[in-house]
Tab-separated table of N, CA and C in Angstrom:
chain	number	residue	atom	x	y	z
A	1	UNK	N	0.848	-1.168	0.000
A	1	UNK	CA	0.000	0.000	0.000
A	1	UNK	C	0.898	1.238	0.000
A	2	UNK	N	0.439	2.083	-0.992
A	2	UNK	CA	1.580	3.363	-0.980
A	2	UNK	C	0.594	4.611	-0.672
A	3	UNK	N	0.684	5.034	0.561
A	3	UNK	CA	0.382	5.949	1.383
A	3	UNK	C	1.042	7.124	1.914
A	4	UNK	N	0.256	8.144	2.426
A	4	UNK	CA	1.014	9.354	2.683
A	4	UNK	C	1.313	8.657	4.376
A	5	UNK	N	0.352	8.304	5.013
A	5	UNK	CA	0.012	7.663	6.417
A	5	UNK	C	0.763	6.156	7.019
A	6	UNK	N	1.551	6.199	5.920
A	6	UNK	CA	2.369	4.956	6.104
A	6	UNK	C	2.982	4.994	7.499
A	7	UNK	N	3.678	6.097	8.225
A	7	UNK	CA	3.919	5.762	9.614
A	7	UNK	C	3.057	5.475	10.794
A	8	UNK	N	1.877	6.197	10.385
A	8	UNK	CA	0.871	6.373	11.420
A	8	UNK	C	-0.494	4.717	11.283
A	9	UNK	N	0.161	4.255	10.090
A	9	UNK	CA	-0.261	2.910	10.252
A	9	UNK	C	0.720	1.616	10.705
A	10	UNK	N	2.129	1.799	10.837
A	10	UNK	CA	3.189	1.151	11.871
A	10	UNK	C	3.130	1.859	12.787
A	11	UNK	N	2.779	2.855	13.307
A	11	UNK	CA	2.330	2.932	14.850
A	11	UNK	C	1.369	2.378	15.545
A	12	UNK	N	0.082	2.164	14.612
A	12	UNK	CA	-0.899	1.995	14.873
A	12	UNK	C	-0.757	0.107	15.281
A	13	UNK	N	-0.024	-1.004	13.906
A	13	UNK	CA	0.441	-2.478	14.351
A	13	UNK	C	0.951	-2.510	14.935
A	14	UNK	N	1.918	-1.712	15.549
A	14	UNK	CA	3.004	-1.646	16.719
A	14	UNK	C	1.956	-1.448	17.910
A	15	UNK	N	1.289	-0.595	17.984
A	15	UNK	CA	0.284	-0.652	19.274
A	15	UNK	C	-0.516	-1.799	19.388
A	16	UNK	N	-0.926	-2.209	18.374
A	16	UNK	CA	-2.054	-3.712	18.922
A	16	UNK	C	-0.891	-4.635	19.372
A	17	UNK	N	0.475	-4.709	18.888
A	17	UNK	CA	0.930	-5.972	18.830
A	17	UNK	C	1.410	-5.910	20.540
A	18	UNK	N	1.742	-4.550	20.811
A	18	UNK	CA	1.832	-4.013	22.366
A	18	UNK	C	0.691	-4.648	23.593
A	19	UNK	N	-0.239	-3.848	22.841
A	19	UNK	CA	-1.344	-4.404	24.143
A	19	UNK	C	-1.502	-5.697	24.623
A	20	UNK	N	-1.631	-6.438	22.684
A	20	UNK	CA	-1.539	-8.225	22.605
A	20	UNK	C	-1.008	-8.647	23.558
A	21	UNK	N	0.412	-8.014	23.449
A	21	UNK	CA	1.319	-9.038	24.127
A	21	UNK	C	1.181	-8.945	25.592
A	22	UNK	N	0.768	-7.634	26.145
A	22	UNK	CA	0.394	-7.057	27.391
A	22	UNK	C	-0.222	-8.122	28.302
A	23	UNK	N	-1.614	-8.433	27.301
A	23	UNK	CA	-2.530	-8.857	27.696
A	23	UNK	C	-2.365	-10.375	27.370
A	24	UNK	N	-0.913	-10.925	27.191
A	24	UNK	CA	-1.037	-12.524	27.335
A	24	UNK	C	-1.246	-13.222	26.095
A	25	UNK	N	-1.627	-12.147	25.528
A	25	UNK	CA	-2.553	-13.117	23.842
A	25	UNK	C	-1.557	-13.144	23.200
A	26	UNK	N	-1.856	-14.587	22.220
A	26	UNK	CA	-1.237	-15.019	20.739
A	26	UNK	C	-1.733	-13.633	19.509
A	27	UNK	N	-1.049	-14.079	18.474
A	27	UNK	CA	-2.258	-13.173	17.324
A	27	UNK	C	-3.500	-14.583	16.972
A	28	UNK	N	-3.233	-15.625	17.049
A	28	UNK	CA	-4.477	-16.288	16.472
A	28	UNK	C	-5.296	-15.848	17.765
A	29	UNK	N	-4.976	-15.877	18.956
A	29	UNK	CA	-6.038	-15.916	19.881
A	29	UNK	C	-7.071	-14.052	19.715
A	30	UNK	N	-6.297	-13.373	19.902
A	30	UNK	CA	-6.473	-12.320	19.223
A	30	UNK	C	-7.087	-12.094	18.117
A	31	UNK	N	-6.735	-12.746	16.872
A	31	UNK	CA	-7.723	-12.786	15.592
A	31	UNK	C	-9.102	-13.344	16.177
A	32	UNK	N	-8.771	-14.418	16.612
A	32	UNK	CA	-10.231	-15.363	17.043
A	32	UNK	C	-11.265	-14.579	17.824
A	33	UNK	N	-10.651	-13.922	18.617
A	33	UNK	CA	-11.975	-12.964	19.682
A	33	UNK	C	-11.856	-11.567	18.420
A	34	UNK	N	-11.384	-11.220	17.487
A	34	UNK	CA	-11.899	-10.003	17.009
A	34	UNK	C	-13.020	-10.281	15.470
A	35	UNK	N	-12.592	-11.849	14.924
A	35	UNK	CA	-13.102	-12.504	13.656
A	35	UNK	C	-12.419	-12.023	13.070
A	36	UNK	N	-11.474	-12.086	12.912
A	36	UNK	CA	-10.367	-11.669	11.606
A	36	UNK	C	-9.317	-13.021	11.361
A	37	UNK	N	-8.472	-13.223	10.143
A	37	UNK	CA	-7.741	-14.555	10.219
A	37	UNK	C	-6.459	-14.043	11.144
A	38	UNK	N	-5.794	-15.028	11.502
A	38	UNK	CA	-4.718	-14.637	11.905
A	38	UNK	C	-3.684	-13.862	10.911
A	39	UNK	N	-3.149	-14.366	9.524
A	39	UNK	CA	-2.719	-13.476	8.746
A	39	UNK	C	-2.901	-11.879	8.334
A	40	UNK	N	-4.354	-12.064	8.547
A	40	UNK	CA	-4.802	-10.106	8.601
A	40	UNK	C	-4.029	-9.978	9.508
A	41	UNK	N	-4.418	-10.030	11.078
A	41	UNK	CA	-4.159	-9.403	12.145
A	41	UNK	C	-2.347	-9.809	12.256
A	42	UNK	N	-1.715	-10.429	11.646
A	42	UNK	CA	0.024	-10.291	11.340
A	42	UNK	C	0.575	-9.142	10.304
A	43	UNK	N	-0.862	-9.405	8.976
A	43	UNK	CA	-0.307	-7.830	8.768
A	43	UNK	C	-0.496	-6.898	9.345
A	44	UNK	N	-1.432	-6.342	9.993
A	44	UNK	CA	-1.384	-5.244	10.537
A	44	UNK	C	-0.391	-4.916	11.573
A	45	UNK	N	-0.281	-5.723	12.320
A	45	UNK	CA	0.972	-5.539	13.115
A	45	UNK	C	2.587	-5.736	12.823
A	46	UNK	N	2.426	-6.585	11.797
A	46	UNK	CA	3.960	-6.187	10.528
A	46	UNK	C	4.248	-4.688	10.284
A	47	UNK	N	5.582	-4.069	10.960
A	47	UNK	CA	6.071	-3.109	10.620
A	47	UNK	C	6.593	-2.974	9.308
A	48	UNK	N	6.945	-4.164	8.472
A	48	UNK	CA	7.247	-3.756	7.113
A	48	UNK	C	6.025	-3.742	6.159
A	49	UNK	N	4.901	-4.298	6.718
A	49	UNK	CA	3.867	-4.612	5.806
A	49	UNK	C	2.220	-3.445	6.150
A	50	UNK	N	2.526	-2.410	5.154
A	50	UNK	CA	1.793	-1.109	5.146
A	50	UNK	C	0.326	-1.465	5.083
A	51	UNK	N	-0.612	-1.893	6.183
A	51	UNK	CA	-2.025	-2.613	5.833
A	51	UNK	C	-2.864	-1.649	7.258
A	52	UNK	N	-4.181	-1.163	6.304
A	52	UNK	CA	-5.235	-0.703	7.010
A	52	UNK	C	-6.000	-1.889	7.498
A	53	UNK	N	-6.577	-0.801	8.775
A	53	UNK	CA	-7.975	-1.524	8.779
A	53	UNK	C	-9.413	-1.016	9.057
A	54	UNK	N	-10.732	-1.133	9.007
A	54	UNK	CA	-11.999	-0.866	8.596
A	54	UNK	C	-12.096	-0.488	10.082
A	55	UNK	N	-12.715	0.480	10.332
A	55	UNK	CA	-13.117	1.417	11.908
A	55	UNK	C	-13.900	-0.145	12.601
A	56	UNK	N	-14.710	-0.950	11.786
A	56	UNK	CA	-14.954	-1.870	12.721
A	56	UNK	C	-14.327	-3.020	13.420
A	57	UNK	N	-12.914	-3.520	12.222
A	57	UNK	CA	-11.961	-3.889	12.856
A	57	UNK	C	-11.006	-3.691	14.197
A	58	UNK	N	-11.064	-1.625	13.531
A	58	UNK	CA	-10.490	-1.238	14.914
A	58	UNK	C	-11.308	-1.179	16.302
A	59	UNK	N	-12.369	-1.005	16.260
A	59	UNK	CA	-12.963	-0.887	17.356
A	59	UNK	C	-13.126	-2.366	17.871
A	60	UNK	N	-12.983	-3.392	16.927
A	60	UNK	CA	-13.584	-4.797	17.616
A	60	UNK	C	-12.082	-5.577	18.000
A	61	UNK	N	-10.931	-4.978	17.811
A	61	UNK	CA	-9.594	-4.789	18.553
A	61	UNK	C	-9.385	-4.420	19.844
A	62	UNK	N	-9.941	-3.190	19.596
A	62	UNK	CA	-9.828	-2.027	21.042
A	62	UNK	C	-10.863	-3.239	22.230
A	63	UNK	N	-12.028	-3.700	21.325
A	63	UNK	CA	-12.927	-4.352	22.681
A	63	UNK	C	-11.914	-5.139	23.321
A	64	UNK	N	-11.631	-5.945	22.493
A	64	UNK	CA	-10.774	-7.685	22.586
A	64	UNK	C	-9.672	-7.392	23.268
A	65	UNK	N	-8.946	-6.178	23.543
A	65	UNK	CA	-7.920	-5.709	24.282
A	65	UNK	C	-8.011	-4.680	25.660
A	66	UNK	N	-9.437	-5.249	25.683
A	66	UNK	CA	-10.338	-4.080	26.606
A	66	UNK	C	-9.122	-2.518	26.903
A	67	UNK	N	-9.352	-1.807	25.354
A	67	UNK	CA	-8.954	-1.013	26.007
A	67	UNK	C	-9.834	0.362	25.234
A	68	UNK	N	-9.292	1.194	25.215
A	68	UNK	CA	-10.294	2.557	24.111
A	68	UNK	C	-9.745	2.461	23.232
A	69	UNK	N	-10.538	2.752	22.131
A	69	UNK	CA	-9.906	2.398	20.567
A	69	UNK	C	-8.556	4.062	20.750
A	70	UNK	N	-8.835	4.942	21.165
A	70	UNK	CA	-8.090	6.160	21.263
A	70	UNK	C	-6.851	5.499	21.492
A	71	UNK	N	-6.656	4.915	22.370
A	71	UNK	CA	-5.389	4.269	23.220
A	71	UNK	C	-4.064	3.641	21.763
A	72	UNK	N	-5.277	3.251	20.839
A	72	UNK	CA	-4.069	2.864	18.966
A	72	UNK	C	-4.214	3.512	18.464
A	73	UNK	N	-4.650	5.063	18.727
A	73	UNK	CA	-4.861	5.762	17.154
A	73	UNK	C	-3.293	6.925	18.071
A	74	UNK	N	-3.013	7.410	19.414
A	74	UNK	CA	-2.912	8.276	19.678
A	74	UNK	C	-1.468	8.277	19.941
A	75	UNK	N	-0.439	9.147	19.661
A	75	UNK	CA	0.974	9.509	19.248
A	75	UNK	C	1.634	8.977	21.080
């Protein structure tokens, strides 16, 4: 994906992969409570691999990591 937002979407996989790990979880276990495959949810958290995701993804992240979706969007 060739984007202007390309950093602010490796901040953004870098933060889920943070909380993930925070909170004990695998990424499959993680995919599994958000319905996503595990491969989505590796790209997104791949720092070399530039991948969005759909506001309902993010928010059904933020649940699964009980945290505020604000908490991955914010610098």
């Amino acid at each position: 994906m060739n984007t202007r937002h390309e950093q602010e979407f490796i901040k953004f996989g870098l933060k889920v992969a943070y909380y993930r790990k925070l909170r004990g979880l695998t990424q499959e276990a993680l995919a599994d409570m958000v319905g996503i495959s595990w491969s989505h949810l590796a790209k997104v958290e791949g720092p070399s691999c530039i991948y969005g995701v759909s506001m309902d993804t993010l928010f059904s992240i933020a649940e699964a990591l009980e945290i505020p979706a604000s908490k991955l969007l914010e610098d």
